[in-house]
Short mmCIF file of C-alpha atoms and ligand atoms in Angstrom, two decimals:
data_model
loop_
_atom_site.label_atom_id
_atom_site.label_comp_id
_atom_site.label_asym_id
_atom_site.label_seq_id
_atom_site.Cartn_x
_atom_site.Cartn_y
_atom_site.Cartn_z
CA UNK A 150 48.86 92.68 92.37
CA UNK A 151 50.78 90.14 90.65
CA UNK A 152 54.82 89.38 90.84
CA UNK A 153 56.56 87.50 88.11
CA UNK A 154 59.17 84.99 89.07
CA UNK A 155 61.51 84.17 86.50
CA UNK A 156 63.47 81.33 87.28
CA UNK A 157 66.21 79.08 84.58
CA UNK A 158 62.70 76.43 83.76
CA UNK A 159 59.91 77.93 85.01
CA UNK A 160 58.33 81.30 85.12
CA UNK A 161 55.17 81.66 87.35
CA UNK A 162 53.63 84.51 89.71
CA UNK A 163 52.87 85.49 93.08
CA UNK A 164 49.07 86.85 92.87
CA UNK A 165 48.80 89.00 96.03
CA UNK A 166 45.59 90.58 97.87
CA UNK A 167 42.82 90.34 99.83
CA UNK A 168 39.62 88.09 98.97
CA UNK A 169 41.57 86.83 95.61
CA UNK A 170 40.20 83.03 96.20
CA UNK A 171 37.68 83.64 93.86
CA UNK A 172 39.85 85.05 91.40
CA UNK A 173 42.27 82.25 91.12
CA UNK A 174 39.47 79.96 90.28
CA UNK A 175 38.37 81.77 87.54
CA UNK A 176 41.70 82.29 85.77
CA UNK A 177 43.00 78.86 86.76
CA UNK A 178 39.16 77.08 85.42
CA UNK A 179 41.13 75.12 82.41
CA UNK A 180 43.68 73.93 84.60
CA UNK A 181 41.41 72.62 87.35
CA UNK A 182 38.57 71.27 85.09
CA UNK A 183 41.26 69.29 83.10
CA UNK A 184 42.78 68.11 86.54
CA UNK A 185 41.48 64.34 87.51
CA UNK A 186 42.16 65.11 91.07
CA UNK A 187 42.75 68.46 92.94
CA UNK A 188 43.96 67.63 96.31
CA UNK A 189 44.09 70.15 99.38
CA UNK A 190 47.19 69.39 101.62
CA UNK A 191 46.26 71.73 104.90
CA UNK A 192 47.18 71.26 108.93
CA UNK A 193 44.29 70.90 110.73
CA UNK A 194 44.72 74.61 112.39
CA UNK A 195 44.45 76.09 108.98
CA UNK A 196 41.60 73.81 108.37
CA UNK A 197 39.77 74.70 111.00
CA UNK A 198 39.94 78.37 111.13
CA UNK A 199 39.40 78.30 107.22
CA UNK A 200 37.16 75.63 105.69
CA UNK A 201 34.26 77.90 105.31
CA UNK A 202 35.97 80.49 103.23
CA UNK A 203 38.10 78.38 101.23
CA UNK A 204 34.39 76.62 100.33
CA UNK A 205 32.66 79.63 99.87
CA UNK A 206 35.40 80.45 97.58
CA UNK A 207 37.00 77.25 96.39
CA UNK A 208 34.63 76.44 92.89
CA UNK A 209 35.63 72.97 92.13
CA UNK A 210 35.63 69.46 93.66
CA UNK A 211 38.63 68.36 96.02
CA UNK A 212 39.56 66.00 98.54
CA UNK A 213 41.51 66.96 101.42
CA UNK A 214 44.43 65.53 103.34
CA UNK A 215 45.06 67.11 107.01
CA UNK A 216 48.20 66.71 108.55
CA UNK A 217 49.60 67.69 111.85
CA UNK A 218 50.17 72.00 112.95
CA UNK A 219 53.41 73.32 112.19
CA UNK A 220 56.73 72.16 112.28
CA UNK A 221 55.19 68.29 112.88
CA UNK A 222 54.25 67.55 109.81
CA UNK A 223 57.54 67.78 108.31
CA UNK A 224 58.30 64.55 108.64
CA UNK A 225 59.21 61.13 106.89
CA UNK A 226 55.66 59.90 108.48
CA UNK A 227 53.80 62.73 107.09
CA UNK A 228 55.69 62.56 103.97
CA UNK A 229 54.64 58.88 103.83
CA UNK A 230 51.24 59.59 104.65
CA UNK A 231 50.46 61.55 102.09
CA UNK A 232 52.36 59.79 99.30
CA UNK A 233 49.54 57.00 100.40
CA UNK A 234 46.66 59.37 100.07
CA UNK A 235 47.85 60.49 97.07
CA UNK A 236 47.91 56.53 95.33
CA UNK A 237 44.63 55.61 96.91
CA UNK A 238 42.64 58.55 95.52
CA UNK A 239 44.07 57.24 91.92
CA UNK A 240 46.10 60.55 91.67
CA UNK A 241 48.19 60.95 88.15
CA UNK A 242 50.66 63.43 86.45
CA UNK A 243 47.41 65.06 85.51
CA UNK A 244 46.23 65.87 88.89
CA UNK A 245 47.07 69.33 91.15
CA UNK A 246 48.23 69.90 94.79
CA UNK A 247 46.85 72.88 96.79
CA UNK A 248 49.24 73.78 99.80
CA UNK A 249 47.56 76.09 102.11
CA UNK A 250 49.03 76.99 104.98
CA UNK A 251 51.89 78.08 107.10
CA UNK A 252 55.84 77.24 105.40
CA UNK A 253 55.88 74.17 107.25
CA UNK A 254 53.05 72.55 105.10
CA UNK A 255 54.43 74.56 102.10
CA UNK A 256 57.41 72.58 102.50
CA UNK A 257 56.09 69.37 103.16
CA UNK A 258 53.44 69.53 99.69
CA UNK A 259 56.34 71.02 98.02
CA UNK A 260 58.55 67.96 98.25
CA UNK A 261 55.33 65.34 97.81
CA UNK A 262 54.73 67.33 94.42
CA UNK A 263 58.63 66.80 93.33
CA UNK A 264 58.41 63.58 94.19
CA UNK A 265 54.93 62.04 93.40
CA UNK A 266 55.36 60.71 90.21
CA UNK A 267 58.08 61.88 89.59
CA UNK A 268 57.05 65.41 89.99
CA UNK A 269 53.15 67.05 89.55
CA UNK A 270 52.38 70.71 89.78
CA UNK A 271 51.64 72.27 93.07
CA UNK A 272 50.03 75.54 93.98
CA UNK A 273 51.54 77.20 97.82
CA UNK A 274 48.39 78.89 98.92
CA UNK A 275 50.54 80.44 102.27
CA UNK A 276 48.17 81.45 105.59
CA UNK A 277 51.07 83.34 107.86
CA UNK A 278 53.44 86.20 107.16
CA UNK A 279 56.70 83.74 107.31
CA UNK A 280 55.48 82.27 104.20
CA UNK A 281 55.83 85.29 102.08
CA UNK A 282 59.36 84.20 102.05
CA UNK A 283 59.16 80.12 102.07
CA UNK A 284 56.34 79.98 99.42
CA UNK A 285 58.34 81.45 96.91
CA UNK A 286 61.43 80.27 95.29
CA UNK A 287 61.05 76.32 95.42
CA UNK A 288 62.68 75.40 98.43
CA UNK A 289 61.12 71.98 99.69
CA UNK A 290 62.08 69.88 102.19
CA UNK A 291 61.33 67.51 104.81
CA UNK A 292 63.26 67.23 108.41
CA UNK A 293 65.13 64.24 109.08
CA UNK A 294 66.41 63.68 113.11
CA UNK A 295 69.45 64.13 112.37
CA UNK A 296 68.86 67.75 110.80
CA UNK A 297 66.29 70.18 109.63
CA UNK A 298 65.32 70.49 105.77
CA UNK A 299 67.85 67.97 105.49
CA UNK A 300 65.97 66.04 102.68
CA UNK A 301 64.28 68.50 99.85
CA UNK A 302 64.07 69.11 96.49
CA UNK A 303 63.88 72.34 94.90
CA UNK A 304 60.72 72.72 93.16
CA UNK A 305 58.77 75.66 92.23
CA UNK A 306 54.85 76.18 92.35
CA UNK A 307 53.15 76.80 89.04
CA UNK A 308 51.41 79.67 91.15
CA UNK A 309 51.28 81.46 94.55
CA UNK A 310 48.22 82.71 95.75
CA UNK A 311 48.61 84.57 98.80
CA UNK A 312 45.49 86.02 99.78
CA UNK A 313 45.70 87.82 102.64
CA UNK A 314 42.08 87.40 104.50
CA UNK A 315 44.07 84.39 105.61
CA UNK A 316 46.16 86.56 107.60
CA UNK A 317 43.54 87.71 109.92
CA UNK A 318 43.74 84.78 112.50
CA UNK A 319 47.62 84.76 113.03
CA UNK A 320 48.36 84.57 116.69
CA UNK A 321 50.51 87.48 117.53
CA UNK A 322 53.55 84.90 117.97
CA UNK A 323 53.01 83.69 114.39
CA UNK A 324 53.04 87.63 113.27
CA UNK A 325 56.22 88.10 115.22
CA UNK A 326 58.11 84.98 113.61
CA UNK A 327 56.91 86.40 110.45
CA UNK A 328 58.00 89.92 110.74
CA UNK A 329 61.27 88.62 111.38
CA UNK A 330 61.82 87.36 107.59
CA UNK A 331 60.61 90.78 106.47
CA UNK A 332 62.86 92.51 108.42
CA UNK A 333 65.17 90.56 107.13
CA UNK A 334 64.58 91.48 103.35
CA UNK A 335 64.67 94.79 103.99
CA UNK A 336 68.01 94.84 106.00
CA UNK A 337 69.80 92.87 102.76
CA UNK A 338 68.10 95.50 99.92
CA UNK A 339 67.61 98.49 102.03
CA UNK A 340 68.27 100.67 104.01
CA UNK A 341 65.46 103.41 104.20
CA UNK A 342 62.93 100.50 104.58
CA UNK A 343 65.46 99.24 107.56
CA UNK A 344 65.15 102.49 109.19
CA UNK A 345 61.14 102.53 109.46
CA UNK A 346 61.19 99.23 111.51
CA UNK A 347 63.64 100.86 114.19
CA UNK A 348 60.73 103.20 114.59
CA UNK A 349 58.04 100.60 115.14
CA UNK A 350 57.10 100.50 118.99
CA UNK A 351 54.98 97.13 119.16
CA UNK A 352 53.68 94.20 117.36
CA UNK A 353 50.04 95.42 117.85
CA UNK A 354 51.12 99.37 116.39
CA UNK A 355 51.67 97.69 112.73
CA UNK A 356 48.83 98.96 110.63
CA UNK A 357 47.46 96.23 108.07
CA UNK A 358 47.92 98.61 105.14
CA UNK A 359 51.72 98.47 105.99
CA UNK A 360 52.39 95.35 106.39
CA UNK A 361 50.65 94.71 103.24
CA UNK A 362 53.34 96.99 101.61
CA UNK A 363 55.79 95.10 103.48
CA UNK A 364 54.81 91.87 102.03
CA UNK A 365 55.19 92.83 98.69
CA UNK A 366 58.27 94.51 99.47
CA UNK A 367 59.63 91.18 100.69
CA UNK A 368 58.47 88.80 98.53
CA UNK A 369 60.17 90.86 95.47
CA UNK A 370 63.22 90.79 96.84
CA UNK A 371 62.86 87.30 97.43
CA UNK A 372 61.62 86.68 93.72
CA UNK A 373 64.74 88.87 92.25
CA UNK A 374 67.39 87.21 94.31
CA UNK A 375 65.69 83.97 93.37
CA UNK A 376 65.59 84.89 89.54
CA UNK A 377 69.67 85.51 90.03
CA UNK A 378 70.48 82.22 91.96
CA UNK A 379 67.71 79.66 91.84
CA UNK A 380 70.13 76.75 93.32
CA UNK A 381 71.44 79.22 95.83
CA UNK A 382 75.28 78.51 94.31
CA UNK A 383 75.45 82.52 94.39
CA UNK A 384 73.22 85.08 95.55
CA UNK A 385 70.72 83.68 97.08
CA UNK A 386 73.32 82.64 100.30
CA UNK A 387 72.25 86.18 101.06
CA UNK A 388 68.82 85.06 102.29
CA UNK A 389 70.51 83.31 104.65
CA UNK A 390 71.35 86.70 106.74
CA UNK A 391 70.28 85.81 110.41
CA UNK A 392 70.11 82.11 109.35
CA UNK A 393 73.46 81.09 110.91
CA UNK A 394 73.38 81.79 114.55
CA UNK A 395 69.16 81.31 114.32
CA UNK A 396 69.27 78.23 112.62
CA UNK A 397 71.59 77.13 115.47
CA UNK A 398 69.26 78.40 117.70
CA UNK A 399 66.90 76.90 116.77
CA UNK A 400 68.34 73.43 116.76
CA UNK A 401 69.48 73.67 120.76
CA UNK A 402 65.91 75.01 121.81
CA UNK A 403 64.49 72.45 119.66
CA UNK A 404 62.20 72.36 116.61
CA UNK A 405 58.51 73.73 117.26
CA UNK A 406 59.76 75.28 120.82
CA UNK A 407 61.13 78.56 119.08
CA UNK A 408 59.22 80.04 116.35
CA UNK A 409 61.60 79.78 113.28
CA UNK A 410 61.39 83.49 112.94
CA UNK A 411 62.09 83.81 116.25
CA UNK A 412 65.60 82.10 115.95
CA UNK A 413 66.12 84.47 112.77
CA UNK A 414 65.61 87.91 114.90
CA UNK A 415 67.97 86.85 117.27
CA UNK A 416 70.83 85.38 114.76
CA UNK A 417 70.36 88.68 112.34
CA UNK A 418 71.99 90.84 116.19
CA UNK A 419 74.91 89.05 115.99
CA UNK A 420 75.01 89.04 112.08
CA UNK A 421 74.84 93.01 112.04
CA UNK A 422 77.43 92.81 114.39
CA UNK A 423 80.10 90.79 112.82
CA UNK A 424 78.55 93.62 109.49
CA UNK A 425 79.98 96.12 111.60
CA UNK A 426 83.17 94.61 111.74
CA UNK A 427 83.33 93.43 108.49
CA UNK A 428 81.05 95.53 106.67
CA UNK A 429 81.13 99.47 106.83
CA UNK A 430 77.81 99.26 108.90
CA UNK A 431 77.26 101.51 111.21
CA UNK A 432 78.77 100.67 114.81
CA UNK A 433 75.64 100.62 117.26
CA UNK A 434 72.68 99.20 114.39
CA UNK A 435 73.68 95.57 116.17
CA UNK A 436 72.28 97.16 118.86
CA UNK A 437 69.31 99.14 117.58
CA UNK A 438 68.09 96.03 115.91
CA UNK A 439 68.48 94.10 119.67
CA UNK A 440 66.74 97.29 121.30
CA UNK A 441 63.87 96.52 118.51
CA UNK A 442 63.72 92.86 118.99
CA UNK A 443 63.12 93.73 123.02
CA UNK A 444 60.08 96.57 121.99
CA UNK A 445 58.92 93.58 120.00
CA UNK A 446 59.16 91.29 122.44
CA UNK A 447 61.01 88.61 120.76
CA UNK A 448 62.53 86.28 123.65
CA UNK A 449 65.80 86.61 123.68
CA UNK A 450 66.26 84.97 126.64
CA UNK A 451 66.44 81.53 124.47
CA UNK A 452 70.01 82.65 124.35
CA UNK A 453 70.90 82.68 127.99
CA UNK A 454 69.31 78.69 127.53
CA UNK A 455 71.98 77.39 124.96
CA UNK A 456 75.62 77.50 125.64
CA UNK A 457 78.26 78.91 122.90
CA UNK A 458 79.36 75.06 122.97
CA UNK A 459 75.92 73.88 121.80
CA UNK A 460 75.44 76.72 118.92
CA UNK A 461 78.79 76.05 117.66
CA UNK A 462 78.79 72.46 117.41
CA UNK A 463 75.14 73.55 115.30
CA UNK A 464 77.07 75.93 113.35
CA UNK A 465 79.87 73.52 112.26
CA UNK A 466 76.53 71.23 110.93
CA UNK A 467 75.69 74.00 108.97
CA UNK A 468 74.32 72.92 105.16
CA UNK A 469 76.47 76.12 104.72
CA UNK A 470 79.94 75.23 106.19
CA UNK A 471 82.45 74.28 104.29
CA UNK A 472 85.27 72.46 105.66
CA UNK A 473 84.72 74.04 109.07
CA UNK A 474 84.73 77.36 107.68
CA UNK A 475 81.36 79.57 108.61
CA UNK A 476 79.88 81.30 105.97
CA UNK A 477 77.64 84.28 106.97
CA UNK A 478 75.57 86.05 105.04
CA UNK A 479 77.11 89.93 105.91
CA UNK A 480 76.14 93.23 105.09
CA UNK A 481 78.78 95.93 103.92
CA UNK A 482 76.18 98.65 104.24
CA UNK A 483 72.49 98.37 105.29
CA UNK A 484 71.20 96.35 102.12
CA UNK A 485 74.00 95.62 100.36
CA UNK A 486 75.06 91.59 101.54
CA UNK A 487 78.08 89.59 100.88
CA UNK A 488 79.31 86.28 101.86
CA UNK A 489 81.87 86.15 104.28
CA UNK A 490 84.21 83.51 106.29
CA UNK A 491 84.66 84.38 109.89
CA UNK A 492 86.39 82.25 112.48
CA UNK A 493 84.44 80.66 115.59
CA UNK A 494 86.41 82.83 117.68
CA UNK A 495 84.94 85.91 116.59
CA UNK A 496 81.40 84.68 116.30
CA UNK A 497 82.19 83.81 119.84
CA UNK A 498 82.57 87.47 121.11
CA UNK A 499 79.28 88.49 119.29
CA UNK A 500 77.48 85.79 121.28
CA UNK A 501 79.41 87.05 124.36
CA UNK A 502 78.57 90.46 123.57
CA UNK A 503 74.90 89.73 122.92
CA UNK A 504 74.59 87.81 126.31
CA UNK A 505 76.00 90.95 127.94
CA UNK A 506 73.08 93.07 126.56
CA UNK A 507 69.85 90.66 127.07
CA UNK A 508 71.70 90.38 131.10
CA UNK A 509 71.57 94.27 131.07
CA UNK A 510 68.10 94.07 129.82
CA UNK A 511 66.98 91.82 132.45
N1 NAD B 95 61.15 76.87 101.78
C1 NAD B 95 61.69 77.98 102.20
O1 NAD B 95 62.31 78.74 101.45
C2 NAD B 95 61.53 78.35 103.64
C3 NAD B 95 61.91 79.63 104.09
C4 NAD B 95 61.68 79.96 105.43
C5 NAD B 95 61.10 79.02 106.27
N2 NAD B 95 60.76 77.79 105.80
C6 NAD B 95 60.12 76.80 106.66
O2 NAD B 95 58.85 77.31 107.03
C7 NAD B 95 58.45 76.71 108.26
C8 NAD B 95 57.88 77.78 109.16
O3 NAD B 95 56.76 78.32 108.52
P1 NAD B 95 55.67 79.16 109.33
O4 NAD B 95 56.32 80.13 110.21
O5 NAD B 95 54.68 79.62 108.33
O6 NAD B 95 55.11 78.11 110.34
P2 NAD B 95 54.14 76.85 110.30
O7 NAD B 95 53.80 76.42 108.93
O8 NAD B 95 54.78 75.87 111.21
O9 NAD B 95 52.85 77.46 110.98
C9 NAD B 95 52.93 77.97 112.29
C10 NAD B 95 51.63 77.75 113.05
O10 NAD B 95 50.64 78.65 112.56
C11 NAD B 95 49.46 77.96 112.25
N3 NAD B 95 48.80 78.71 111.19
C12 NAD B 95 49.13 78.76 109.88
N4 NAD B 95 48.34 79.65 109.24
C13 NAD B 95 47.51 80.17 110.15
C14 NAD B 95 46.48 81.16 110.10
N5 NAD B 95 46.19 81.79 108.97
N6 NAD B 95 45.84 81.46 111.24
C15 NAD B 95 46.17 80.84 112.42
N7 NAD B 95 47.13 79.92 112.52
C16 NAD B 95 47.80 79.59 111.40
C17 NAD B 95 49.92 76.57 111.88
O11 NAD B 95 48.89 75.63 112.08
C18 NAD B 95 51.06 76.36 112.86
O12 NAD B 95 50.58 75.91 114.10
C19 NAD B 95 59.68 76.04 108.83
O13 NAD B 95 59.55 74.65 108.67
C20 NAD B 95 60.83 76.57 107.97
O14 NAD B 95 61.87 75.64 107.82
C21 NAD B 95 60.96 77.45 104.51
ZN1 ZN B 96 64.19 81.69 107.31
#
């Protein structure tokens, strides 16, 4: 299966399925046998779980850089790090960067590639479910302490290849954090596909064939909203749905101590609420989605850990706040977002409300 991605300079596509290594050598042999270097940027979890199939598979020379799992590698070290590989292996304009793995070293080879150079191509080869979102649509970044994805680029692959055999040694807290962004997707296009995760009962119940479905659900509404809004001056704010409240979250837990999918499950209850107010949403889906996150298991307890203080003064950081005014991502019905500007205040009694339920819960 293949989905085009149109965006204002490039056009590429998202090749999608299982066992489709093989494939993308074949139809990518010019490219790689003019290449002078093809280097493999991977984390060594990846690497180790995956080295045999991606050399089984993988049909021309390479040299591989590891960096650290997850979150750690997006930093100024890493960034650093690899810049060096890159210059002591002799790399050039002409040469290719494979990213495979999770978003974090999607972002991370993403931002090299814009960078190296002045800019080479790149490839995101994505390993977990979250990356169905991050490895499409060219946002790159690195984190800096004083803020996540603070310093990026946006920079799209010349391909995605997401095959999914990769998919197979998730841990079931890497399937939850992903599941998260697809729910997500379909709650801001719709609403039918919204409804089928209410009736979901665990993490372990999803069949493969169905999240495969999912998947390409998600990353086409991801490609369209990117074709609209590349530089996210428009539409693409409404990928942001959940990203408000998670994102501060996620910053008071700490980086690497939630899952960043996690963080978006939790901000998309208080979201929906503030949708109910604002929107024409149903009243009580706030509360179906935070009686699915529990069936899920998604901690919610990381609320009870952060005061309001500490999410707000993350909220005010915001890239997305403008002059102190909070911009969520809203929706008026089930898959139809807007932007809107709500005050602290009100935000406030959402977070109240939601500490209310997880107490109840408890
Ligand atoms: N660029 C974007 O548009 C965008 C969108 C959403 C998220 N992100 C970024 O993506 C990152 C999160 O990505 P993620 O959730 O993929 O996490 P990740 O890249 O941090 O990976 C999570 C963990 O899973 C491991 N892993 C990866 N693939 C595996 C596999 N197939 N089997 C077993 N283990 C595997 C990794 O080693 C890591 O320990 C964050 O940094 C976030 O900011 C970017
Ligand atoms: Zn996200």
């Amino acid at each position: 299966m293949i989905i085009p991605v149109r965006t204002k300079d490039s056009t590429y596509e998202v090749h999608l399925g299982e066992n489709i290594l093989q494939s993308f050598c074949e139809r990518n042999t010019e490219e790689f046998d003019k290449a002078d270097q093809i280097v493999v940027i991977t984390d060594e979890n990846v690497w180790g779980l995956h080295q045999h199939y991606f050399d089984k598979n993988f049909a021309f020379d390479y040299k591989i850089h590891l960096v650290p799992n997850g979150e750690s590698c997006k930093t100024f070290d890493s960034y650093f790090d690899v810049q060096t590989f890159l210059l002591q292996e002799n790399c050039s304009r002409n040469s290719i960067l494979l990213a495979l793995g999770g978003g974090a070293v999607g972002d991370l080879t993403g931002f090299v590639a814009s960078t190296f150079m002045r800019g080479i191509p790149f490839i995101q080869i994505p390993t977990t479910i979250l990356a169905h979102d991050s490895a499409v649509g060219g946002k790159t970044a690195i984190n800096h302490p004083n803020g996540k994805n603070m310093i990026g680029a946006f920079y799209q692959p010349k391909e995605v290849l997401y095959d999914f055999h990769f998919l197979q040694t998730l841990p079931k807290s890497e399937v939850r954090s992903g599941l998260a962004e697809v729910i997500k997707h379909a709650l801001i296009s719709d609403v039918k596909w919204s409804n089928e995760f209410l009736q979901l009962e665990s993490i372990d119940a999803i069949q493969k064939e169905e999240l495969l479905i999912w998947l390409e659900k998600g990353i086409r509404v991801k490609a369209n909203i990117v074709e609209l809004d590349e530089k996210e001056k428009s539409y693409r704010k409404y990928l942001n749905f959940g990203h408000t409240y998670g994102h501060a979250i996620e910053a008071s837990i700490g980086y690497g101590k939630i899952t960043h999918g996690e963080a978006v499950m939790i901000g998309m209850i208080p979201a929906l609420m503030l949708s109910e107010i604002h929107g024409e949403v149903k009243s009580g889906y706030a509360h179906d989605i935070f009686q699915l996150a529990n069936k899920l298991e998604y901690n919610l307890q990381h609320v009870l850990n952060c005061t309001f203080e500490q999410l707000a003064t993350f909220m005010l950081k915001d890239k997305k706040t403008t002059n102190g005014e909070l911009h969520f991502a809203l929706l008026k019905h089930i898959g139809d977002p807007f932007i809107q500007v709500v005050s602290m205040d009100e935000v406030k009694k959402c977070d109240d409300q939601l500490r209310k339920w997880i107490k109840e819960e408890i």
